[in-house]
Amino acid sequence: MLSAIENGNGVAKSPFVIAMKNLDIPFLPDLVNAVVITSAWSCTNCLLFQASRAVFGLAKHGRAPTIFAKATKSGVPLPALILSIAVASLAFMTCNTASAKVFNWFINLGSTAIMIAYILKLVANLRFHAGLRAQGRDLNSNPLPFKSRLTPYSNYFALLGVGLILLTNGYGVFINGYWSFQDFFTAYFTIVLYLVIYLGWKIIKKTKFVRATETDLATGLREVEEHEVQLITKEPATRYERFMDFLW
């Protein structure tokens, strides 16, 4: 980072770095280094934890190779962690100018995948509430521990917003004179890939769509409720706490 400041490239273009350099305080660039490294380390640690456990969970349910279902005696899913680290190491492609372009394609593909994941979460939440209604659960006498006052309308609003972003993510390539196969591919390939995987699983495994009346609302419920008891906080006392409780 300090060399970048001298050369005027990279993070030296950051307004924070420029301001610190203009202040002429020697330790400030080092402080930025420490903050950036700490943040990157924390973020990487968190994402590797999530990615490895996701792969481990898929393998445990038979949706990924069984080798990734193995774990050490202390519970660390080592094969899944190694795979996650290997994929994360693609970030070093940014060290090379030519490879950085390819890495940006991966970023675009990943961004589309994240939007699809958000859509699936919203749909799952809507189906959960549909299952509650179809199976006659009275939410007035037996309310959920945590709820949003805007449900299900907030779900539909979010679905509309994320769906529009997903479908118009690569709209620029359709403007006359701006066609780019690479941009089109990275914007929409993940959608096609998801449909192929989803429908392929349905066809090969011959699974059926679960009706709201058949939704499993019991498996794992006891463990979840025991965990939620630990999260229940005291009743809001101040006006600010009541406002935040109403809002969230």
mmCIF file of N, CA, C and O in Angstrom, residues 5 7 35 47 64 78 114 116 122 124 136 141 147 154 160 170 172 178 181-183 186 204 238 240 246:
data_model
loop_
_atom_site.group_PDB
_atom_site.id
_atom_site.type_symbol
_atom_site.label_atom_id
_atom_site.label_comp_id
_atom_site.label_asym_id
_atom_site.label_seq_id
_atom_site.Cartn_x
_atom_site.Cartn_y
_atom_site.Cartn_z
ATOM 1 N N ILE A 5 1.164 4.348 -2.756
ATOM 2 C CA ILE A 5 1.053 5.780 -2.489
ATOM 3 C C ILE A 5 2.141 6.538 -3.241
ATOM 4 O O ILE A 5 1.903 7.591 -3.830
ATOM 5 N N ASN A 7 3.647 5.570 -5.966
ATOM 6 C CA ASN A 7 3.469 5.474 -7.410
ATOM 7 C C ASN A 7 2.168 6.095 -7.896
ATOM 8 O O ASN A 7 1.973 6.271 -9.093
ATOM 9 N N VAL A 35 -5.952 -1.669 9.283
ATOM 10 C CA VAL A 35 -7.411 -1.789 9.194
ATOM 11 C C VAL A 35 -7.812 -2.663 8.011
ATOM 12 O O VAL A 35 -8.672 -3.544 8.128
ATOM 13 N N LEU A 47 -16.234 -15.933 5.565
ATOM 14 C CA LEU A 47 -16.724 -16.523 4.323
ATOM 15 C C LEU A 47 -16.238 -17.961 4.144
ATOM 16 O O LEU A 47 -16.975 -18.808 3.628
ATOM 17 N N ALA A 64 -23.761 -33.446 -2.691
ATOM 18 C CA ALA A 64 -22.378 -33.157 -3.084
ATOM 19 C C ALA A 64 -21.572 -34.433 -2.850
ATOM 20 O O ALA A 64 -22.014 -35.321 -2.109
ATOM 21 N N LEU A 78 -12.626 -30.707 6.923
ATOM 22 C CA LEU A 78 -11.364 -30.387 6.256
ATOM 23 C C LEU A 78 -11.450 -30.437 4.729
ATOM 24 O O LEU A 78 -10.999 -29.496 4.057
ATOM 25 N N ILE A 114 -25.605 -14.812 -6.082
ATOM 26 C CA ILE A 114 -26.077 -14.264 -4.809
ATOM 27 C C ILE A 114 -27.510 -13.774 -4.943
ATOM 28 O O ILE A 114 -28.349 -13.992 -4.053
ATOM 29 N N ILE A 116 -29.750 -14.878 -7.038
ATOM 30 C CA ILE A 116 -30.603 -16.066 -7.115
ATOM 31 C C ILE A 116 -30.816 -16.651 -5.719
ATOM 32 O O ILE A 116 -31.923 -17.082 -5.371
ATOM 33 N N LEU A 122 -36.375 -15.808 -0.269
ATOM 34 C CA LEU A 122 -37.680 -15.150 -0.211
ATOM 35 C C LEU A 122 -38.797 -16.134 -0.546
ATOM 36 O O LEU A 122 -39.844 -16.153 0.116
ATOM 37 N N ALA A 124 -38.656 -19.384 -0.200
ATOM 38 C CA ALA A 124 -38.740 -20.344 0.906
ATOM 39 C C ALA A 124 -39.539 -19.765 2.069
ATOM 40 O O ALA A 124 -40.340 -20.467 2.699
ATOM 41 N N GLY A 136 -53.144 -25.055 9.212
ATOM 42 C CA GLY A 136 -54.024 -24.562 10.263
ATOM 43 C C GLY A 136 -53.353 -24.064 11.512
ATOM 44 O O GLY A 136 -53.959 -24.074 12.590
ATOM 45 N N SER A 141 -52.778 -17.251 18.471
ATOM 46 C CA SER A 141 -52.644 -17.945 19.750
ATOM 47 C C SER A 141 -51.261 -18.563 19.928
ATOM 48 O O SER A 141 -50.811 -18.796 21.043
ATOM 49 N N LYS A 147 -40.839 -12.120 13.928
ATOM 50 C CA LYS A 147 -41.652 -11.891 12.740
ATOM 51 C C LYS A 147 -41.457 -10.462 12.249
ATOM 52 O O LYS A 147 -41.065 -9.572 13.000
ATOM 53 N N SER A 154 -43.407 -7.463 2.236
ATOM 54 C CA SER A 154 -41.988 -7.141 2.064
ATOM 55 C C SER A 154 -41.296 -8.187 1.196
ATOM 56 O O SER A 154 -40.386 -7.867 0.428
ATOM 57 N N LEU A 160 -39.680 -8.596 -6.324
ATOM 58 C CA LEU A 160 -39.787 -7.742 -7.507
ATOM 59 C C LEU A 160 -38.485 -6.992 -7.748
ATOM 60 O O LEU A 160 -37.976 -6.948 -8.876
ATOM 61 N N GLY A 170 -27.607 -7.363 -17.260
ATOM 62 C CA GLY A 170 -26.768 -7.196 -18.448
ATOM 63 C C GLY A 170 -27.465 -6.455 -19.570
ATOM 64 O O GLY A 170 -27.186 -6.709 -20.749
ATOM 65 N N GLY A 172 -27.096 -3.657 -20.753
ATOM 66 C CA GLY A 172 -26.232 -2.831 -21.596
ATOM 67 C C GLY A 172 -25.833 -3.506 -22.893
ATOM 68 O O GLY A 172 -25.615 -2.831 -23.910
ATOM 69 N N TYR A 178 -23.236 -2.051 -28.417
ATOM 70 C CA TYR A 178 -22.558 -2.409 -27.169
ATOM 71 C C TYR A 178 -22.612 -3.903 -26.884
ATOM 72 O O TYR A 178 -22.403 -4.323 -25.756
ATOM 73 N N PHE A 181 -20.363 -10.654 -25.963
ATOM 74 C CA PHE A 181 -20.744 -12.004 -25.552
ATOM 75 C C PHE A 181 -20.268 -12.299 -24.137
ATOM 76 O O PHE A 181 -20.967 -12.948 -23.358
ATOM 77 N N GLN A 182 -19.062 -11.806 -23.786
ATOM 78 C CA GLN A 182 -18.545 -12.058 -22.444
ATOM 79 C C GLN A 182 -19.460 -11.458 -21.383
ATOM 80 O O GLN A 182 -19.773 -12.103 -20.370
ATOM 81 N N ASP A 183 -19.902 -10.219 -21.603
ATOM 82 C CA ASP A 183 -20.786 -9.571 -20.630
ATOM 83 C C ASP A 183 -22.148 -10.263 -20.579
ATOM 84 O O ASP A 183 -22.737 -10.425 -19.504
ATOM 85 N N THR A 186 -21.653 -13.642 -18.626
ATOM 86 C CA THR A 186 -21.489 -13.503 -17.179
ATOM 87 C C THR A 186 -22.754 -12.975 -16.509
ATOM 88 O O THR A 186 -22.966 -13.201 -15.315
ATOM 89 N N ILE A 204 -33.732 -36.392 -12.605
ATOM 90 C CA ILE A 204 -32.897 -37.561 -12.300
ATOM 91 C C ILE A 204 -33.340 -38.234 -11.001
ATOM 92 O O ILE A 204 -33.477 -39.459 -10.929
ATOM 93 N N THR A 238 -37.726 1.758 26.766
ATOM 94 C CA THR A 238 -37.684 3.154 26.345
ATOM 95 C C THR A 238 -38.440 3.345 25.033
ATOM 96 O O THR A 238 -38.775 2.379 24.339
ATOM 97 N N TYR A 240 -37.257 4.643 22.344
ATOM 98 C CA TYR A 240 -36.385 4.226 21.245
ATOM 99 C C TYR A 240 -36.432 2.709 21.064
ATOM 100 O O TYR A 240 -36.525 2.207 19.937
ATOM 101 N N PHE A 246 -40.750 -2.181 17.050
ATOM 102 C CA PHE A 246 -41.824 -2.080 16.059
ATOM 103 C C PHE A 246 -41.270 -2.153 14.641
ATOM 104 O O PHE A 246 -41.850 -2.789 13.758
#
